[in-house]
Short mmCIF file of C-alpha atoms (C1' of nucleotides) in Angstrom, two decimals:
data_model
loop_
_atom_site.label_atom_id
_atom_site.label_comp_id
_atom_site.label_asym_id
_atom_site.label_seq_id
_atom_site.Cartn_x
_atom_site.Cartn_y
_atom_site.Cartn_z
CA MET R 1 -23.22 53.90 35.89
CA ASP R 2 -25.56 52.76 33.23
CA ALA R 3 -28.90 52.25 34.67
CA THR R 4 -32.02 51.89 32.72
CA SER R 5 -31.58 50.78 29.18
CA LEU R 6 -33.48 53.31 27.23
CA ASP R 7 -35.45 51.94 24.42
CA GLU R 8 -36.82 54.11 21.73
CA SER R 9 -40.24 52.62 21.73
CA THR R 10 -42.25 55.48 22.96
CA THR R 11 -45.22 55.08 20.81
CA THR R 12 -47.68 55.93 23.48
CA ASP R 13 -49.05 59.37 23.56
CA SER R 14 -51.69 60.67 25.81
CA ALA R 15 -49.97 63.96 26.19
CA SER R 16 -51.63 66.30 28.55
CA ILE R 17 -52.38 69.21 26.33
CA SER R 18 -51.97 71.86 28.92
CA PRO R 19 -49.41 74.40 27.81
CA PRO R 20 -47.54 75.46 30.88
CA THR R 21 -46.91 79.06 31.59
CA PHE R 22 -43.33 79.22 30.60
CA THR R 23 -40.69 81.81 31.00
CA PRO R 24 -38.36 81.65 28.06
CA PHE R 25 -34.98 81.67 29.58
CA PRO R 26 -32.29 83.85 28.13
CA PRO R 27 -29.21 82.38 26.56
CA THR R 28 -27.67 81.81 29.91
CA LYS R 29 -24.02 81.21 29.40
CA SER R 30 -22.21 80.33 32.53
CA PRO R 31 -24.22 80.66 35.67
CA PRO R 32 -22.59 81.38 38.98
CA GLU R 33 -21.26 78.43 40.82
CA SER R 34 -22.29 79.40 44.27
CA LEU R 35 -23.40 76.59 46.40
CA CYS R 36 -25.56 78.60 48.66
CA ARG R 37 -29.05 77.36 48.75
CA VAL R 38 -31.73 79.82 47.83
CA GLY R 39 -34.38 77.34 46.97
CA SER R 40 -37.61 76.70 48.68
CA GLY R 41 -37.61 74.79 51.90
CA THR R 42 -35.44 74.77 54.93
CA SER R 43 -32.27 72.87 55.33
CA VAL R 44 -31.23 74.07 58.73
CA ILE R 45 -33.26 74.29 61.86
CA PHE R 46 -32.49 75.28 65.39
CA ASP R 47 -33.04 72.95 68.21
CA SER R 48 -33.94 75.59 70.74
CA GLU R 49 -34.30 72.96 73.39
CA SER R 50 -30.70 71.97 73.48
CA GLY R 51 -29.50 75.20 71.98
CA ILE R 52 -27.51 73.49 69.30
CA GLU R 53 -27.81 73.97 65.65
CA ALA R 54 -28.83 70.83 63.92
CA GLU R 55 -28.86 69.92 60.30
CA SER R 56 -32.34 69.08 59.37
CA ARG R 57 -32.42 65.77 57.64
CA LYS R 58 -35.15 67.33 55.61
CA LEU R 59 -33.76 68.49 52.33
CA PRO R 60 -35.25 71.51 50.63
CA SER R 61 -37.56 70.52 47.86
CA SER R 62 -37.25 72.20 44.51
CA LYS R 63 -39.82 74.40 42.90
CA TYR R 64 -38.91 72.84 39.59
CA LYS R 65 -40.33 69.75 38.07
CA GLY R 66 -37.98 66.84 37.88
CA VAL R 67 -35.50 68.41 40.26
CA VAL R 68 -34.53 66.82 43.54
CA PRO R 69 -32.15 68.03 46.20
CA GLN R 70 -28.92 66.24 46.89
CA PRO R 71 -27.42 65.86 50.34
CA ASN R 72 -24.43 67.96 49.41
CA GLY R 73 -26.44 70.98 48.40
CA ARG R 74 -26.47 70.24 44.74
CA TRP R 75 -29.46 69.32 42.64
CA GLY R 76 -30.35 66.20 40.79
CA ALA R 77 -32.56 65.94 37.74
CA GLN R 78 -34.68 62.98 36.90
CA ILE R 79 -37.51 62.01 34.65
CA TYR R 80 -39.75 59.01 34.74
CA GLU R 81 -40.61 56.75 31.94
CA LYS R 82 -42.48 53.50 32.06
CA HIS R 83 -42.48 53.34 35.84
CA GLN R 84 -38.79 53.83 35.99
CA ARG R 85 -36.67 56.76 36.91
CA VAL R 86 -34.08 57.96 34.46
CA TRP R 87 -31.38 59.90 36.20
CA LEU R 88 -30.28 63.03 34.34
CA GLY R 89 -27.34 63.99 36.48
CA THR R 90 -26.48 66.40 39.24
CA PHE R 91 -26.03 70.13 38.97
CA ASN R 92 -24.82 73.00 41.07
CA GLU R 93 -27.71 75.20 40.21
CA GLU R 94 -31.30 74.33 40.65
CA GLU R 95 -32.13 75.99 37.35
CA GLU R 96 -29.55 73.96 35.50
CA ALA R 97 -31.16 70.81 36.75
CA ALA R 98 -34.54 72.17 35.71
CA LYS R 99 -33.24 72.85 32.23
CA ALA R 100 -31.85 69.38 31.99
CA TYR R 101 -35.25 68.04 32.89
CA ASP R 102 -36.85 70.21 30.23
CA ILE R 103 -34.58 68.89 27.55
CA ALA R 104 -35.22 65.34 28.54
CA ALA R 105 -38.94 66.02 28.67
CA GLN R 106 -38.86 67.37 25.15
CA ARG R 107 -37.02 64.32 23.92
CA PHE R 108 -39.01 61.78 25.87
CA ARG R 109 -42.45 63.25 25.62
CA GLY R 110 -42.48 65.42 22.58
CA ARG R 111 -43.03 69.10 21.96
CA ASP R 112 -46.05 69.40 24.14
CA ALA R 113 -44.34 68.09 27.22
CA VAL R 114 -44.84 70.04 30.38
CA THR R 115 -41.58 71.77 31.22
CA ASN R 116 -40.12 74.27 33.61
CA PHE R 117 -39.05 76.88 31.09
CA LYS R 118 -38.77 75.61 27.58
CA GLN R 119 -41.36 75.55 24.91
CA LEU R 120 -39.56 74.63 21.77
CA ALA R 121 -42.34 74.42 19.26
CA GLU R 122 -43.32 77.50 17.31
CA ALA R 123 -40.23 79.64 17.00
CA GLU R 124 -38.22 79.11 13.88
CA GLU R 125 -34.87 79.18 15.63
CA ASN R 126 -35.86 76.14 17.61
CA ASP R 127 -36.15 74.00 14.54
CA ILE R 128 -32.53 73.13 14.82
CA GLU R 129 -32.80 72.06 18.40
CA ILE R 130 -35.89 70.04 17.62
CA ALA R 131 -34.10 68.36 14.78
CA PHE R 132 -31.15 67.83 17.07
CA LEU R 133 -33.31 66.16 19.66
CA ASP R 134 -35.04 64.02 17.08
CA SER R 135 -31.79 62.85 15.64
CA HIS R 136 -30.44 61.56 18.91
CA SER R 137 -31.58 58.63 20.92
CA LYS R 138 -32.92 59.12 24.40
CA ALA R 139 -29.83 57.47 25.78
CA GLU R 140 -27.61 59.89 23.90
CA ILE R 141 -29.50 62.89 25.17
CA VAL R 142 -29.42 61.59 28.71
CA ASP R 143 -25.74 60.99 28.39
CA MET R 144 -25.14 64.54 27.25
CA LEU R 145 -27.18 65.88 30.13
CA ARG R 146 -25.32 63.82 32.67
CA LYS R 147 -22.00 64.89 31.26
CA HIS R 148 -23.15 68.48 30.90
CA THR R 149 -22.22 68.48 27.23
CA TYR R 150 -25.66 69.02 25.76
CA ASN R 151 -25.16 72.68 24.93
CA ASP R 152 -21.82 72.07 23.35
CA GLU R 153 -23.18 69.34 21.17
CA LEU R 154 -26.14 71.42 20.19
CA GLU R 155 -23.94 74.35 19.24
CA GLN R 156 -21.73 72.13 17.20
CA SER R 157 -24.71 70.71 15.46
CA LYS R 158 -25.83 74.21 14.62
CA ARG R 159 -22.50 74.90 13.02
CA ASN R 160 -22.79 71.82 10.94
CA TYR R 161 -26.22 72.62 9.77
CA GLY R 162 -25.11 76.05 8.83
CA LEU R 163 -26.73 79.21 9.93
CA ASP R 164 -29.24 80.70 7.67
CA VAL R 165 -30.96 83.97 7.97
CA ASN R 166 -34.45 84.21 6.61
CA GLY R 167 -34.19 81.23 4.36
CA LYS R 168 -30.99 82.24 2.66
CA ARG R 169 -28.92 79.25 1.91
CA ILE R 170 -25.53 80.08 3.14
CA LYS R 171 -23.26 77.48 4.47
CA VAL R 172 -20.15 78.14 6.42
CA GLU R 173 -17.81 75.26 6.19
CA GLY R 174 -16.17 74.93 9.52
CA GLY R 175 -14.01 71.90 9.20
CA VAL R 176 -12.67 71.24 5.81
CA ASN R 177 -9.10 71.05 4.76
CA SER R 178 -8.49 69.51 1.44
CA PHE R 179 -8.82 65.78 1.69
CA GLY R 180 -8.44 65.49 5.38
CA SER R 181 -11.87 66.90 5.35
CA ASP R 182 -13.98 65.99 8.24
CA ARG R 183 -17.11 66.42 6.25
CA VAL R 184 -16.10 64.81 3.05
CA LEU R 185 -14.75 61.73 4.67
CA LYS R 186 -17.30 61.45 7.39
CA ALA R 187 -18.66 57.99 7.50
CA ARG R 188 -22.23 57.72 6.53
CA GLU R 189 -24.62 54.93 6.00
CA GLN R 190 -26.98 54.56 3.15
CA LEU R 191 -30.54 54.62 4.39
CA PHE R 192 -32.55 54.08 1.25
CA GLU R 193 -33.15 55.25 -2.28
CA LYS R 194 -36.26 56.04 -4.16
CA THR R 195 -36.86 56.37 -7.83
CA VAL R 196 -39.03 59.39 -7.98
CA THR R 197 -42.41 59.18 -9.58
CA PRO R 198 -43.97 61.79 -11.84
CA SER R 199 -46.02 63.06 -8.94
CA ASP R 200 -42.94 63.32 -6.75
CA VAL R 201 -41.52 65.88 -9.14
CA GLY R 202 -44.83 67.33 -10.24
CA LYS R 203 -47.12 69.98 -8.93
CA LEU R 204 -47.98 68.18 -5.74
CA ASN R 205 -44.85 69.56 -4.15
CA ARG R 206 -44.22 66.50 -2.13
CA LEU R 207 -42.15 63.37 -2.07
CA VAL R 208 -43.72 60.21 -0.83
CA ILE R 209 -41.38 58.22 1.29
CA PRO R 210 -42.11 54.53 1.14
CA LYS R 211 -43.68 53.58 4.41
CA GLN R 212 -41.21 50.86 5.25
CA HIS R 213 -38.30 53.26 4.92
CA ALA R 214 -40.06 56.12 6.60
CA GLU R 215 -40.94 54.13 9.66
CA LYS R 216 -37.54 52.57 9.87
CA HIS R 217 -35.39 55.63 9.39
CA PHE R 218 -37.53 58.63 10.15
CA PRO R 219 -39.81 57.65 12.96
CA LEU R 220 -42.15 60.44 13.87
CA GLN R 221 -42.69 61.37 17.46
CA SER R 222 -45.97 61.16 19.19
CA GLY R 223 -47.59 64.51 18.66
CA SER R 224 -45.54 65.30 15.61
CA THR R 225 -47.27 62.99 13.21
CA SER R 226 -49.73 65.44 11.80
CA LYS R 227 -47.77 68.62 12.31
CA GLY R 228 -44.63 66.97 11.15
CA VAL R 229 -41.08 67.95 11.87
CA LEU R 230 -38.42 69.81 9.97
CA LEU R 231 -35.52 67.70 8.87
CA ASN R 232 -32.26 69.02 7.57
CA PHE R 233 -30.44 67.27 4.79
CA GLU R 234 -27.08 68.20 3.43
CA ASP R 235 -26.32 67.70 -0.22
CA VAL R 236 -22.95 67.10 -1.84
CA THR R 237 -22.32 70.80 -2.15
CA GLY R 238 -22.73 71.27 1.53
CA LYS R 239 -25.99 73.04 1.06
CA VAL R 240 -28.54 72.29 3.69
CA TRP R 241 -32.05 71.49 2.62
CA ARG R 242 -34.81 71.71 5.11
CA PHE R 243 -37.92 69.71 4.45
CA ARG R 244 -41.06 69.34 6.41
CA TYR R 245 -41.67 65.71 7.08
CA SER R 246 -45.05 64.48 8.15
CA TYR R 247 -47.64 61.80 7.89
CA TRP R 248 -50.70 62.28 5.81
CA ASN R 249 -53.63 60.46 7.28
CA SER R 250 -55.65 60.92 4.13
CA SER R 251 -53.28 58.91 2.04
CA GLN R 252 -51.70 56.95 4.87
CA SER R 253 -48.31 57.99 3.67
CA TYR R 254 -45.18 59.69 4.86
CA VAL R 255 -44.15 62.72 2.88
CA LEU R 256 -41.61 65.45 2.53
CA THR R 257 -43.55 68.61 1.81
CA LYS R 258 -42.37 72.14 2.42
CA GLY R 259 -39.02 72.66 0.80
CA TRP R 260 -39.21 69.69 -1.49
CA SER R 261 -40.29 71.58 -4.60
CA ARG R 262 -37.26 73.81 -4.31
CA PHE R 263 -35.04 70.79 -4.34
CA VAL R 264 -36.80 69.38 -7.38
CA LYS R 265 -36.43 72.66 -9.16
CA GLU R 266 -32.84 73.35 -8.30
CA LYS R 267 -31.64 69.85 -9.02
CA ASN R 268 -33.83 69.63 -12.07
CA LEU R 269 -35.19 66.33 -10.90
CA LYS R 270 -37.08 64.27 -13.40
CA ALA R 271 -39.32 61.28 -12.97
CA GLY R 272 -37.18 58.20 -12.93
CA ASP R 273 -34.29 59.88 -11.22
CA VAL R 274 -33.14 58.41 -7.96
CA VAL R 275 -32.87 60.28 -4.71
CA SER R 276 -30.90 58.68 -1.95
CA PHE R 277 -30.79 59.37 1.73
CA GLN R 278 -27.86 58.86 4.03
CA ARG R 279 -27.05 59.52 7.62
CA SER R 280 -23.70 59.96 9.24
CA THR R 281 -22.78 57.09 11.47
CA GLY R 282 -21.23 59.44 13.97
CA PRO R 283 -22.99 60.78 17.00
CA ASP R 284 -24.34 63.78 15.15
CA LYS R 285 -26.60 61.74 12.91
CA GLN R 286 -26.42 64.33 10.18
CA LEU R 287 -28.74 63.57 7.33
CA TYR R 288 -27.69 63.77 3.71
CA ILE R 289 -29.52 63.77 0.46
CA ASP R 290 -28.22 63.08 -3.00
CA TRP R 291 -29.62 62.23 -6.37
CA LYS R 292 -28.59 60.64 -9.58
CA GLY R 293 -30.09 60.42 -12.96
CA ARG R 294 -32.16 57.48 -14.04
CA THR R 295 -29.86 54.53 -13.67
CA GLY R 296 -28.32 53.61 -16.95
CA ALA R 297 -28.90 56.87 -18.66
CA SER R 298 -26.12 59.38 -18.79
CA VAL R 299 -27.65 62.47 -17.41
CA GLU R 300 -26.10 65.80 -17.05
CA LYS R 301 -26.63 67.58 -13.86
CA ALA R 302 -27.53 71.16 -13.96
CA VAL R 303 -24.44 72.86 -12.74
CA GLU R 304 -24.80 76.11 -11.01
CA PRO R 305 -22.13 78.68 -10.53
CA VAL R 306 -20.97 78.65 -6.98
CA GLN R 307 -20.03 81.96 -5.57
CA MET R 308 -17.48 82.06 -2.86
CA MET R 309 -16.19 84.84 -0.78
CA ARG R 310 -13.84 85.07 2.07
CA LEU R 311 -15.22 86.54 5.23
CA PHE R 312 -13.83 86.53 8.72
CA GLY R 313 -11.19 84.17 7.49
CA VAL R 314 -13.76 81.68 6.43
CA ASN R 315 -14.82 80.71 2.99
CA ILE R 316 -18.47 81.17 2.47
CA PHE R 317 -20.25 79.51 -0.35
CA LYS R 318 -23.33 80.98 -1.78
CA ILE R 319 -25.17 78.58 -3.90
CA PRO R 320 -27.69 80.18 -6.17
CA GLY R 321 -31.07 78.66 -5.91
CA ASN R 322 -33.70 79.71 -8.38
CA GLY R 323 -33.17 80.71 -11.92
CA VAL R 324 -31.19 77.58 -12.41
CA ASP R 325 -31.17 77.69 -16.11
CA LYS R 326 -28.22 75.52 -16.70
CA MET R 327 -25.88 76.53 -19.39
CA ASN R 328 -23.06 74.14 -19.33
CA GLY R 329 -22.47 70.60 -20.25
CA GLY R 330 -19.85 67.96 -20.18
CA CYS R 331 -20.17 66.96 -16.61
CA ASN R 332 -21.94 63.85 -15.59
CA GLY R 333 -22.93 63.27 -12.02
CA LYS R 334 -19.71 61.71 -10.83
CA ARG R 335 -17.53 64.31 -12.38
CA MET R 336 -19.64 67.07 -11.03
CA ARG R 337 -19.25 65.74 -7.53
CA GLU R 338 -15.52 65.77 -7.73
CA MET R 339 -15.51 69.31 -8.91
CA GLU R 340 -17.74 70.37 -6.10
CA LEU R 341 -15.63 68.65 -3.53
CA LEU R 342 -12.45 70.04 -4.92
CA SER R 343 -13.73 73.52 -4.57
CA ILE R 344 -14.14 73.10 -0.89
CA GLU R 345 -10.90 73.20 0.94
CA CYS R 346 -8.32 74.85 3.04
CA ILE R 347 -10.26 76.00 5.99
CA LYS R 348 -9.19 75.48 9.51
CA LYS R 349 -11.53 74.07 12.00
CA GLN R 350 -13.05 76.60 14.21
CA ARG R 351 -15.48 74.76 16.29
CA MET R 352 -16.15 75.00 19.93
CA ILE R 353 -15.83 78.70 19.99
CA GLY R 354 -18.39 79.24 22.66
CA ALA R 355 -17.45 76.14 24.53
CA VAL R 356 -18.22 76.24 28.18
"C1'" DC K 1 -13.90 59.78 51.87
"C1'" DG K 2 -17.57 62.66 49.81
"C1'" DA K 3 -20.60 62.47 45.82
"C1'" DT K 4 -23.68 60.11 43.10
"C1'" DG K 5 -27.73 58.03 41.91
"C1'" DT K 6 -30.40 53.72 43.02
"C1'" DG K 7 -33.81 51.31 46.06
"C1'" DT K 8 -37.88 52.15 47.81
"C1'" DT K 9 -42.03 54.12 49.51
"C1'" DG K 10 -46.16 56.72 49.71
"C1'" DA K 11 -48.73 60.59 48.00
"C1'" DG K 12 -51.28 62.38 44.16
"C1'" DT B 1 -46.09 59.72 37.67
"C1'" DC B 2 -43.69 62.02 41.00
"C1'" DA B 3 -40.69 63.54 44.92
"C1'" DA B 4 -38.83 62.23 49.49
"C1'" DC B 5 -35.63 59.89 51.82
"C1'" DA B 6 -32.12 56.32 53.07
"C1'" DC B 7 -28.04 54.48 51.94
"C1'" DA B 8 -25.26 51.32 48.75
"C1'" DT B 9 -22.04 52.09 45.52
"C1'" DC B 10 -18.92 54.82 42.79
"C1'" DG B 11 -14.67 57.06 41.94
"C1'" DG B 12 -10.95 60.17 43.10
#
DNA sequence: CGATGTGTTGAG
DNA sequence: TCAACACATCGG
């Protein structure tokens, strides 16, 4: 079953910069399952000589890139990398196979990849899918495509990230019940920590990520180096922070830019404080961010009132952002965390709502 | 047994 | 890099 071992070393980039004319496909839910062939090409011919109908051994070729016909009338999807074919699975519908190819193309060749329909870059709503693709290995994506679980996984990832409308930070906790909490107990690995410098919390509105850590944990894709990508990090309150992450040629450094200053402000970060980055060890590869006061010093975190309301049977937390003039004391970092965690509970899981 | 997807080739 | 095609192998 396992064929090519997919390595992640796709450093090469000579992307053909020819934006394809793409037709953004609608949120197709469940396409018909008819097996009739409407594609291009002929699969049946008449042998007028003998008067018998004969199956042409010639299979109908697909109009879509990366899509090949299967003997049984279905469609296969494949993509090539490093002289080798990577099989993406078989599909009933030609378009499904084409979509699978598109997804793989985006993951294997970056945002500018030539695709059948998709063009992820640009639109804000696609940030999540881009982040989703970036946070999964090629092998994982291929596996999802072959098992036809890509959309489910993507949807689930969206739930975890939390939906936000026009930058509002609202997080719907979908799987937390007291201490059996999926999220709270989710295994995560420490990636690295950085003691922030004055400039990291100053007017430059950026955090420099030490090169060694950046390249190890947040490898940038080919074309994305300059433009950067948007990464989502969840903090201990469940709030999702979205930072632009890119490489600055001028200073030869990796940085978190857009969104970072908000974090500094809300958390009241000071030079000498330590920010740490984690990632869940599960398949979702969720990123987390946390901070603590300068090691040794007892610092008080700025505690913000957390508003909560019940809506559609789900608790929704609204965490105030600006105007964080703290007016409470007595809680050090550790204590604060417990309080935050304790306030999140008693919600049934409600994932996989739109499962196919 | 039918379906899958690999081996392989030749065109671009 | 890509699809066409044959057919070995998979899996129910």
